[in-house]
PDB file of C-alpha atoms in Angstrom:
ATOM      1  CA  UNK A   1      53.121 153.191  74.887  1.00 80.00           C
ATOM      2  CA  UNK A   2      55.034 150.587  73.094  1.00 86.00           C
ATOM      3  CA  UNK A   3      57.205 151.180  69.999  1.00 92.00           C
ATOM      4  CA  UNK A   4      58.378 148.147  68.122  1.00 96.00           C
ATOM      5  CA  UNK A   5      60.857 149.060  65.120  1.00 97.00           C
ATOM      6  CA  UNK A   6      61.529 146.469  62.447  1.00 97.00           C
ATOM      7  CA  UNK A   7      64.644 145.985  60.491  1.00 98.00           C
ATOM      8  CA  UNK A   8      65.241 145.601  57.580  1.00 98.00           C
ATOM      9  CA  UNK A   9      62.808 147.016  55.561  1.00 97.00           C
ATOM     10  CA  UNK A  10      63.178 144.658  52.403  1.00 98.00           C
ATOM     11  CA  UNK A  11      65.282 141.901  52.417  1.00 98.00           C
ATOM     12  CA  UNK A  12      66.438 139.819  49.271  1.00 98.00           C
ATOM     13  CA  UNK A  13      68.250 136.460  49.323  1.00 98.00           C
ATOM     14  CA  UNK A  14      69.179 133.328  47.342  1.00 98.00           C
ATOM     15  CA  UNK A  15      67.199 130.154  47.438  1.00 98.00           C
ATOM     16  CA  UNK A  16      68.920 128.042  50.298  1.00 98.00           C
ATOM     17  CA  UNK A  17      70.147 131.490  52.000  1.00 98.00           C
ATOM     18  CA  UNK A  18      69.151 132.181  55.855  1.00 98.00           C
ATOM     19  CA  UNK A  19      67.778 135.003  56.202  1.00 98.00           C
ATOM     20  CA  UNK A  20      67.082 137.341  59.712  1.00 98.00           C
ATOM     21  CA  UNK A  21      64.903 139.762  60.777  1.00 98.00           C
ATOM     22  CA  UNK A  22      65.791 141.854  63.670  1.00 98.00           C
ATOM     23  CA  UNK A  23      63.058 144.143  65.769  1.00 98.00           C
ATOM     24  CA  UNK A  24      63.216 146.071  69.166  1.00 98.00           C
ATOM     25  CA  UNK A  25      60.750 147.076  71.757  1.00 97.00           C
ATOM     26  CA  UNK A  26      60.641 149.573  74.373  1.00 96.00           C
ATOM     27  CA  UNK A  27      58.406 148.442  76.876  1.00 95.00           C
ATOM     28  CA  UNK A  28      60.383 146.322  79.251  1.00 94.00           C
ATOM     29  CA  UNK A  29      56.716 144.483  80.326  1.00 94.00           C
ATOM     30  CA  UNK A  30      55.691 143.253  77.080  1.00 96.00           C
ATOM     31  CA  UNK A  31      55.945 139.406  77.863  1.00 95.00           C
ATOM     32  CA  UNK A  32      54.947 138.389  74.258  1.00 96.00           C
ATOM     33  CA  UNK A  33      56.599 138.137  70.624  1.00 97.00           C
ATOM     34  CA  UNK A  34      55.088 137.137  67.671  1.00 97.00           C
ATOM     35  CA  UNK A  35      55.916 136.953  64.167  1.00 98.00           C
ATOM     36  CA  UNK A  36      53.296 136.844  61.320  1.00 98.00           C
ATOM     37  CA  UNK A  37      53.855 136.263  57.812  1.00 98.00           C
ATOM     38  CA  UNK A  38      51.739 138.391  55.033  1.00 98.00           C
ATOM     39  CA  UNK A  39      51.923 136.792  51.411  1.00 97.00           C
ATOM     40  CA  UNK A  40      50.193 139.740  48.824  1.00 95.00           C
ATOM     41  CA  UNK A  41      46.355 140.382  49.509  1.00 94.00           C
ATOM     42  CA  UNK A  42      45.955 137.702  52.488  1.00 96.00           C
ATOM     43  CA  UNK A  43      45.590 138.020  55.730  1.00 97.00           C
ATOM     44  CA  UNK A  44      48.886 138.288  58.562  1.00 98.00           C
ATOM     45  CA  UNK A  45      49.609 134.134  59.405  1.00 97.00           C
ATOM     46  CA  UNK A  46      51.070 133.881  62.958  1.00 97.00           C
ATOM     47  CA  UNK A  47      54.223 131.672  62.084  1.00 98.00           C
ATOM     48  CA  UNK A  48      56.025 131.901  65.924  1.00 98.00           C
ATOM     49  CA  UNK A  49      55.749 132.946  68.847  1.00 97.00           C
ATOM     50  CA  UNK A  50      57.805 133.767  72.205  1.00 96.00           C
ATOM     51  CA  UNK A  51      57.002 134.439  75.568  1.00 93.00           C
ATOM     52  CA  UNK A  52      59.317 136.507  78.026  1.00 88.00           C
ATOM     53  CA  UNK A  53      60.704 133.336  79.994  1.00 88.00           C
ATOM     54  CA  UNK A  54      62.136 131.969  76.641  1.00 86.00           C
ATOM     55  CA  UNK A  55      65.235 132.408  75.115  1.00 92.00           C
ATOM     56  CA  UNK A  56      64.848 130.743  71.812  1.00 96.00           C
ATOM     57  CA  UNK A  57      62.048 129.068  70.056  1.00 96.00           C
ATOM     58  CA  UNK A  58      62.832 126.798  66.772  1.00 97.00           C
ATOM     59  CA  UNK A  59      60.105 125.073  64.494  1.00 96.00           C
ATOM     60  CA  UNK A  60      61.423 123.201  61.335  1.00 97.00           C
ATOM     61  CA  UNK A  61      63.090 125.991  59.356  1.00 98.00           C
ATOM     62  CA  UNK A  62      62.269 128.991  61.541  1.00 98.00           C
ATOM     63  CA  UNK A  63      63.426 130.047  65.218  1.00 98.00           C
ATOM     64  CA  UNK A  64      63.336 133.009  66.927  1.00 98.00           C
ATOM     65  CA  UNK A  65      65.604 134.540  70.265  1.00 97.00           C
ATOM     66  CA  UNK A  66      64.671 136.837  72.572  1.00 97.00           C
ATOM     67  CA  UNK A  67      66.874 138.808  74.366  1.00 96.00           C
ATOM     68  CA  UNK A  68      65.271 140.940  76.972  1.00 95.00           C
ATOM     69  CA  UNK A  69      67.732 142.654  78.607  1.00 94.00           C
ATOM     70  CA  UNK A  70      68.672 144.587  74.970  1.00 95.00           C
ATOM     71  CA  UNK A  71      65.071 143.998  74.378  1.00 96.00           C
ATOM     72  CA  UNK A  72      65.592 142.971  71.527  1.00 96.00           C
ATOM     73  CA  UNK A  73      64.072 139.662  69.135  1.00 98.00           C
ATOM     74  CA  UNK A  74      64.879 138.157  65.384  1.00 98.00           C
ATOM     75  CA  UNK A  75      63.602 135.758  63.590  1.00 98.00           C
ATOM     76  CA  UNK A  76      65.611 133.273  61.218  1.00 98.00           C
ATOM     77  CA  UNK A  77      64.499 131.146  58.603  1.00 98.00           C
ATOM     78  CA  UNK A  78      67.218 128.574  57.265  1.00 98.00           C
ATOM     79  CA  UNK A  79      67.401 127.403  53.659  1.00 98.00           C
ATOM     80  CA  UNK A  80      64.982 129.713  52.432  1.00 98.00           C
ATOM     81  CA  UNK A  81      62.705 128.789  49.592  1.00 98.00           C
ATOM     82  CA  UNK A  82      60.592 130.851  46.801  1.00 97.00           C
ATOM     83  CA  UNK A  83      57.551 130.467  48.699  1.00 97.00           C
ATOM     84  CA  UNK A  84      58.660 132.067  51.678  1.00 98.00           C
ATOM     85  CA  UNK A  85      58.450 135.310  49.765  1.00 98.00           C
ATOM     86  CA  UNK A  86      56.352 137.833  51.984  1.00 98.00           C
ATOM     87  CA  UNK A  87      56.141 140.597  54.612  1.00 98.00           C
ATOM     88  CA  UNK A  88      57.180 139.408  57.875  1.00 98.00           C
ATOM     89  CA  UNK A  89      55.320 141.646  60.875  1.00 98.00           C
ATOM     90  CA  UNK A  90      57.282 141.553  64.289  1.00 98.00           C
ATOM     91  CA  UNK A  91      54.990 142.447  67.560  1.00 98.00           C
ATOM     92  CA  UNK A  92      55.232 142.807  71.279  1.00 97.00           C
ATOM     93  CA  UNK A  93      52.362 142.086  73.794  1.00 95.00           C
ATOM     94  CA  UNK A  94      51.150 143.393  76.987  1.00 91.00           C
ATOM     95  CA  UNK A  95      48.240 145.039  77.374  1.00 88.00           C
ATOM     96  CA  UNK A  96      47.794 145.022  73.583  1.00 90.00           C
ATOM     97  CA  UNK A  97      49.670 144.133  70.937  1.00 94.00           C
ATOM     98  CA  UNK A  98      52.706 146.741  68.318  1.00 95.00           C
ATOM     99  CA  UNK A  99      53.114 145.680  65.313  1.00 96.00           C
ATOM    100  CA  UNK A 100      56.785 146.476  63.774  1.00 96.00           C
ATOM    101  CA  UNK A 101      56.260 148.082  59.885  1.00 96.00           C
ATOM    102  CA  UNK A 102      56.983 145.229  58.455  1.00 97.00           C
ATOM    103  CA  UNK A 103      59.896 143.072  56.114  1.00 98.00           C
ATOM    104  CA  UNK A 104      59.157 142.481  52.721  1.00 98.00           C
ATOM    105  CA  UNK A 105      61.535 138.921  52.146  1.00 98.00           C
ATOM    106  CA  UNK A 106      62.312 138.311  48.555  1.00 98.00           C
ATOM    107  CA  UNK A 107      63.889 134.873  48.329  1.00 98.00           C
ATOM    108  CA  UNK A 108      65.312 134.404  44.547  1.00 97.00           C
ATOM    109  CA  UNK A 109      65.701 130.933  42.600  1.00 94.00           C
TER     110      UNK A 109
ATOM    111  CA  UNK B   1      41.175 130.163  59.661  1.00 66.00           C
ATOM    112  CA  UNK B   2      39.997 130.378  63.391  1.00 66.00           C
ATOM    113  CA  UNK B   3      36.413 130.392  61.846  1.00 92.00           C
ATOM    114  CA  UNK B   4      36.822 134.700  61.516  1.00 97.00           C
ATOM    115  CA  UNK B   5      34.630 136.085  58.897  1.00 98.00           C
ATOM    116  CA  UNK B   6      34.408 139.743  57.949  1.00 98.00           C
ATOM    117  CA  UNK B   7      31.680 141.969  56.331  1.00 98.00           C
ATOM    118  CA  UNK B   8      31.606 143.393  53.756  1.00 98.00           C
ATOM    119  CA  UNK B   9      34.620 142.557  52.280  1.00 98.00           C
ATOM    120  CA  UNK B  10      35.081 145.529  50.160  1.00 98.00           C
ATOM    121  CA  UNK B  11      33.307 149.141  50.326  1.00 98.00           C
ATOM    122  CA  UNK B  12      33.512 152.331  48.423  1.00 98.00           C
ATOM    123  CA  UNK B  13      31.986 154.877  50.514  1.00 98.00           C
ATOM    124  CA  UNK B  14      31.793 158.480  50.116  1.00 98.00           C
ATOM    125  CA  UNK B  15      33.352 161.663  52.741  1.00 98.00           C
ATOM    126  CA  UNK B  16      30.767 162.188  55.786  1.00 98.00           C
ATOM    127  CA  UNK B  17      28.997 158.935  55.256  1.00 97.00           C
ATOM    128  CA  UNK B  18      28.715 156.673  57.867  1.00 97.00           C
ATOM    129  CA  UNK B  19      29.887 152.936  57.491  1.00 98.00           C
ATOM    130  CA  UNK B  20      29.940 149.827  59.794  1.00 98.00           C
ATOM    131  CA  UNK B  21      32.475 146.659  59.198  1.00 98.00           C
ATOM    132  CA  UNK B  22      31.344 143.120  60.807  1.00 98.00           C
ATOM    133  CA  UNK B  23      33.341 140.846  62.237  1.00 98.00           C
ATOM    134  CA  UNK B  24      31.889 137.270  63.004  1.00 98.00           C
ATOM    135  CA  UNK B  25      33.536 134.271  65.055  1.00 97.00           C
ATOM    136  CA  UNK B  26      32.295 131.125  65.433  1.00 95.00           C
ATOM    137  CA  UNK B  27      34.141 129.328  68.071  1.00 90.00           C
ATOM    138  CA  UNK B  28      33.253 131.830  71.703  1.00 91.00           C
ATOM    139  CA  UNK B  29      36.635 133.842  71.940  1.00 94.00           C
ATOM    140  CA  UNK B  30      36.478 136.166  74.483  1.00 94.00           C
ATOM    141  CA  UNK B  31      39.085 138.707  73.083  1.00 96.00           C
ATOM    142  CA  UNK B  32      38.357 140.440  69.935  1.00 97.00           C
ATOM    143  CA  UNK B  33      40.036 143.200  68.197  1.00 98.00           C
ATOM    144  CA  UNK B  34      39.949 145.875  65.083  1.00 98.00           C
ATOM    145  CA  UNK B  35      43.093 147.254  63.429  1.00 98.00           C
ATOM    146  CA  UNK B  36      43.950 148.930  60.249  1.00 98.00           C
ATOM    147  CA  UNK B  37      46.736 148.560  58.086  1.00 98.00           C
ATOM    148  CA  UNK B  38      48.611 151.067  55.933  1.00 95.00           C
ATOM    149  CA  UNK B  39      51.791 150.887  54.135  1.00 87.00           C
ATOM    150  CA  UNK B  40      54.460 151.920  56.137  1.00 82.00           C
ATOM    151  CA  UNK B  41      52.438 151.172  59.460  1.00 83.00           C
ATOM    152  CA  UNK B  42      52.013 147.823  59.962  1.00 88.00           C
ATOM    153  CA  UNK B  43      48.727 147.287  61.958  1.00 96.00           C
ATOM    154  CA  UNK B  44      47.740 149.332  64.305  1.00 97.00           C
ATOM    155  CA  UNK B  45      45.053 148.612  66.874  1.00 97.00           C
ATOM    156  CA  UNK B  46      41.701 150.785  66.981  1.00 98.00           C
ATOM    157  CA  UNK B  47      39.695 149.029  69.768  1.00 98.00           C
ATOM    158  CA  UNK B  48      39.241 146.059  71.136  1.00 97.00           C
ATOM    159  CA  UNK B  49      36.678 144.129  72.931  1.00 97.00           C
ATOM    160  CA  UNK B  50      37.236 141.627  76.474  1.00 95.00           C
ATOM    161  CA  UNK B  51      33.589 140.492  76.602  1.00 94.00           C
ATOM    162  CA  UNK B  52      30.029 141.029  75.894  1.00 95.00           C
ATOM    163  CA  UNK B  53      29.392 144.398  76.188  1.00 94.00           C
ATOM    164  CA  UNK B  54      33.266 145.701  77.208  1.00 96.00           C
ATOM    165  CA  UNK B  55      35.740 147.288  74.938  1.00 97.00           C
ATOM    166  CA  UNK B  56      38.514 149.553  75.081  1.00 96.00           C
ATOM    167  CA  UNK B  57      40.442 152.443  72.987  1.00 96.00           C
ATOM    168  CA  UNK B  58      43.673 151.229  71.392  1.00 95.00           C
ATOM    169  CA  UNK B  59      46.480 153.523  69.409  1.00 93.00           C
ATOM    170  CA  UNK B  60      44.363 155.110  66.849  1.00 96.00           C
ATOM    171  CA  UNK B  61      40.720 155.049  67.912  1.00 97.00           C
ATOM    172  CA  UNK B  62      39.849 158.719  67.065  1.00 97.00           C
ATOM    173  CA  UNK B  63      36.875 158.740  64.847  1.00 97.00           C
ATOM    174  CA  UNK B  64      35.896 155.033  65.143  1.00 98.00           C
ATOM    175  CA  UNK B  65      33.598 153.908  67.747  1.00 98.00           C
ATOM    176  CA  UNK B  66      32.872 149.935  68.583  1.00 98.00           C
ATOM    177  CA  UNK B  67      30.207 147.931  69.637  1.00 98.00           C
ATOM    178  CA  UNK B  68      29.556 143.818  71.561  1.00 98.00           C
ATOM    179  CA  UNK B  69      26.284 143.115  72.192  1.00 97.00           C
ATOM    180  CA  UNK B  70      27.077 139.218  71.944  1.00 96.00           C
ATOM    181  CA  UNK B  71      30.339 137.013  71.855  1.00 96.00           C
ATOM    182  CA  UNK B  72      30.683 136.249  68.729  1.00 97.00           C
ATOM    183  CA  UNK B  73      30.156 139.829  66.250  1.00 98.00           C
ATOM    184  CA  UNK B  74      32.330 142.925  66.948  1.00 98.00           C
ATOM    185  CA  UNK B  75      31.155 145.611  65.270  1.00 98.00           C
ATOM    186  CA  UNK B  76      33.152 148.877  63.718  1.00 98.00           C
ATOM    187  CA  UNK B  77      31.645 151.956  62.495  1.00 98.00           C
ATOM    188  CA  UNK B  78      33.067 155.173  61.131  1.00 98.00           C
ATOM    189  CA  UNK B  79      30.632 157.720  62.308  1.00 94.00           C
ATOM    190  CA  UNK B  80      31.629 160.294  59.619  1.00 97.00           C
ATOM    191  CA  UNK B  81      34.077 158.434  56.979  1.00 98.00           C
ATOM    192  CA  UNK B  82      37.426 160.366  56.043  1.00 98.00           C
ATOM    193  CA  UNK B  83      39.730 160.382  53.126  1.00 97.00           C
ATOM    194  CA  UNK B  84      42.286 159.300  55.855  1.00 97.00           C
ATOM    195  CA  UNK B  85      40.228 156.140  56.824  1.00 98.00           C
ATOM    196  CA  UNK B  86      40.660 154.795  53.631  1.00 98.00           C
ATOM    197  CA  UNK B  87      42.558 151.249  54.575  1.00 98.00           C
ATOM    198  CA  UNK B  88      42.126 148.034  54.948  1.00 98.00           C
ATOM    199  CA  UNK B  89      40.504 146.762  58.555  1.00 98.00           C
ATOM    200  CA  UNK B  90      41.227 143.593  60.230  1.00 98.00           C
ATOM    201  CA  UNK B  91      39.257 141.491  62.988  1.00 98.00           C
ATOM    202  CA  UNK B  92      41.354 139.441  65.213  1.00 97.00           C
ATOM    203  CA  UNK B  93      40.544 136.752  68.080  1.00 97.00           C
ATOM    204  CA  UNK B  94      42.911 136.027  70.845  1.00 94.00           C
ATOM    205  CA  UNK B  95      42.571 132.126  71.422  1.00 84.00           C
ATOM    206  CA  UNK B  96      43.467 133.012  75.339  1.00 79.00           C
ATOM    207  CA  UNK B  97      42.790 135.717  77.757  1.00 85.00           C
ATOM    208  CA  UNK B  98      44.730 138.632  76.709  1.00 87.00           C
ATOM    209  CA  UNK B  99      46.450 139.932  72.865  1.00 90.00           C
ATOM    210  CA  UNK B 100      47.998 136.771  72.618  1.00 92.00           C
ATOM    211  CA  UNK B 101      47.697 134.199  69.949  1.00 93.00           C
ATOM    212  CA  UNK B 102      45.820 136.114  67.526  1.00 96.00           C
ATOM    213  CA  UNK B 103      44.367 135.059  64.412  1.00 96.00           C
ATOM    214  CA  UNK B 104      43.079 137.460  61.946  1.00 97.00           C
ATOM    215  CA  UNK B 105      39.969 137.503  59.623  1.00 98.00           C
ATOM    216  CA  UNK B 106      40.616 138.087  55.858  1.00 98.00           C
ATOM    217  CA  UNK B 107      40.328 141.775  56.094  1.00 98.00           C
ATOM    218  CA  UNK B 108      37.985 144.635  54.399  1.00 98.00           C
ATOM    219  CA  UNK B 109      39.478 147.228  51.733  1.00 98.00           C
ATOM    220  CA  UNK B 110      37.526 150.383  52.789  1.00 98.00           C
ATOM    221  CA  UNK B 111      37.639 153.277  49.979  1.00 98.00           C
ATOM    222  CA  UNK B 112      36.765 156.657  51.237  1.00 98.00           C
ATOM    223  CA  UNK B 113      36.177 159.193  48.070  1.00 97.00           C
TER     224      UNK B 113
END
C-alpha cells in the first residue's frame, strides 16, 4: 500500500519567515495531495489541495508543487504569522487516502 | 464544518467492553470514513463506507467492525475494547466520489482502562 513520509518533524520559524514542508509517496497512482492543518484539540482543516495533472497550486500565502516523477510534494507558506502555529498533515489519494505523521510549525513573534 | 457531527464525544470504557462511536452528516455524502489518530501516526484509516449498506477494510481495521444502514450515520464499534484502541476517532465525508476532499467531524477521545 501507500507510504507517505513527512519531513520535518517540528519546524520553528520567525514571524514573516517562509516556511516548507516536504513529503513523499510511493504509489506512483495516487492522483491526489492534500494538506490539512491541526491547531491543538480541533479537528484536521483541509488548507490545499493538488491533483496529479498540476504542478503547482498557490492560494494567498500558501502553495504547494507536485512533482511526480520524484514523487514528491511541499507545501510553503510565505510570511508566516503566530496563528499559523499547528501540525500540518501531508496525504496521498487513490483508492484511499495516507496520511504523512505530521509537522508541528512553531512560528515565533 | 460540512455539517459532521460525532457521538459521543468522549468515552471511558473499560478492557472487553464493547463500544460504538456515531458519526452523523447532514448534507447526503456518499463517501464516509473512520480513522484514528495517534501521536506519531498521523491518521490512519479503519473502514470506510461508498453507500448505503457498502463498506470496506482500510489499514488498520483489525478489531473494529462498521456498519450503513442509511446515508447519513456511519457507525463504529469495538467489539471487545483494547488498551491499544485507546485514541481519538475521526468521521470524514468526501464531498465527491472517491477519498477526495474530505472534511472531518470534531473527533471522539476514546479511553480504554
Amino acid at each position: 500500500g501507500e507510504n507517505v513520509e513527512q519531513h520535518p518533524s517540528t519546524l520553528s520559524v520567525q514571524e514573516g519567515d517562509s516556511a516548507v514542508i516536504k513529503c513523499t509517496y510511493s504509489d506512483s497512482a495516487s492522483n491526489y495531495f492534500p494538506w490539512y492543518k491541526q491547531e491543538l484539540g480541533k479537528r484536521p482543516q483541509l488548507i490545499i489541495d493538488i491533483r496529479s495533472n498540476v504542478g503547482e497550486k498557490k492560494d494567498q500565502r500558501i502553495a504547494v508543487t507536485l512533482n511526480k516523477t520524484a514523487k514528491h510534494f511541499s507545501l510553503h507558506i510565505t510570511e508566516t504569522q503566530p496563528e499559523d502555529s499547528a501540525v500540518y498533515f501531508c496525504a496521498a489519494a487513490y483508492n484511499d487516502m495516507r496520511f504523512g505523521a505530521g509537522t508541528r510549525l512553531t512560528v515565533k513573534p | 464544518d460540512a455539517g459532521i457531527t460525532q457521538s459521543p464525544r468522549h468515552k471511558v470504557t473499560e478492557t472487553g467492553t464493547p463500544v460504538t462511536l456515531r458519526c452523523h452528516q447532514t448534507e447526503n455524502h456518499r463517501y464516509m470514513y473512520w480513522y484514528r489518530q495517534d501521536p506519531g501516526h498521523g491518521l490512519r484509516l479503519i473502514h470506510y463506507s461508498y453507500g448505503v449498506k457498502d463498506t470496506d477494510k482500510g489499514e488498520v481495521s483489525d478489531g473494529y467492525s462498521v456498519s450503513r444502514s442509511k446515508t447519513e450515520d456511519f457507525l463504529l464499534t469495538l467489539e471487545s475494547a483494547t488498551s491499544s484502541q485507546t485514541s481519538v476517532y475521526f468521521c470524514a465525508i468526501s464531498e465527491g466520489t472517491g477519498p477526495y476532499e474530505q472534511y472531518f467531524g470534531p473527533g471522539t477521545r476514546l479511553t480504554v482502562t
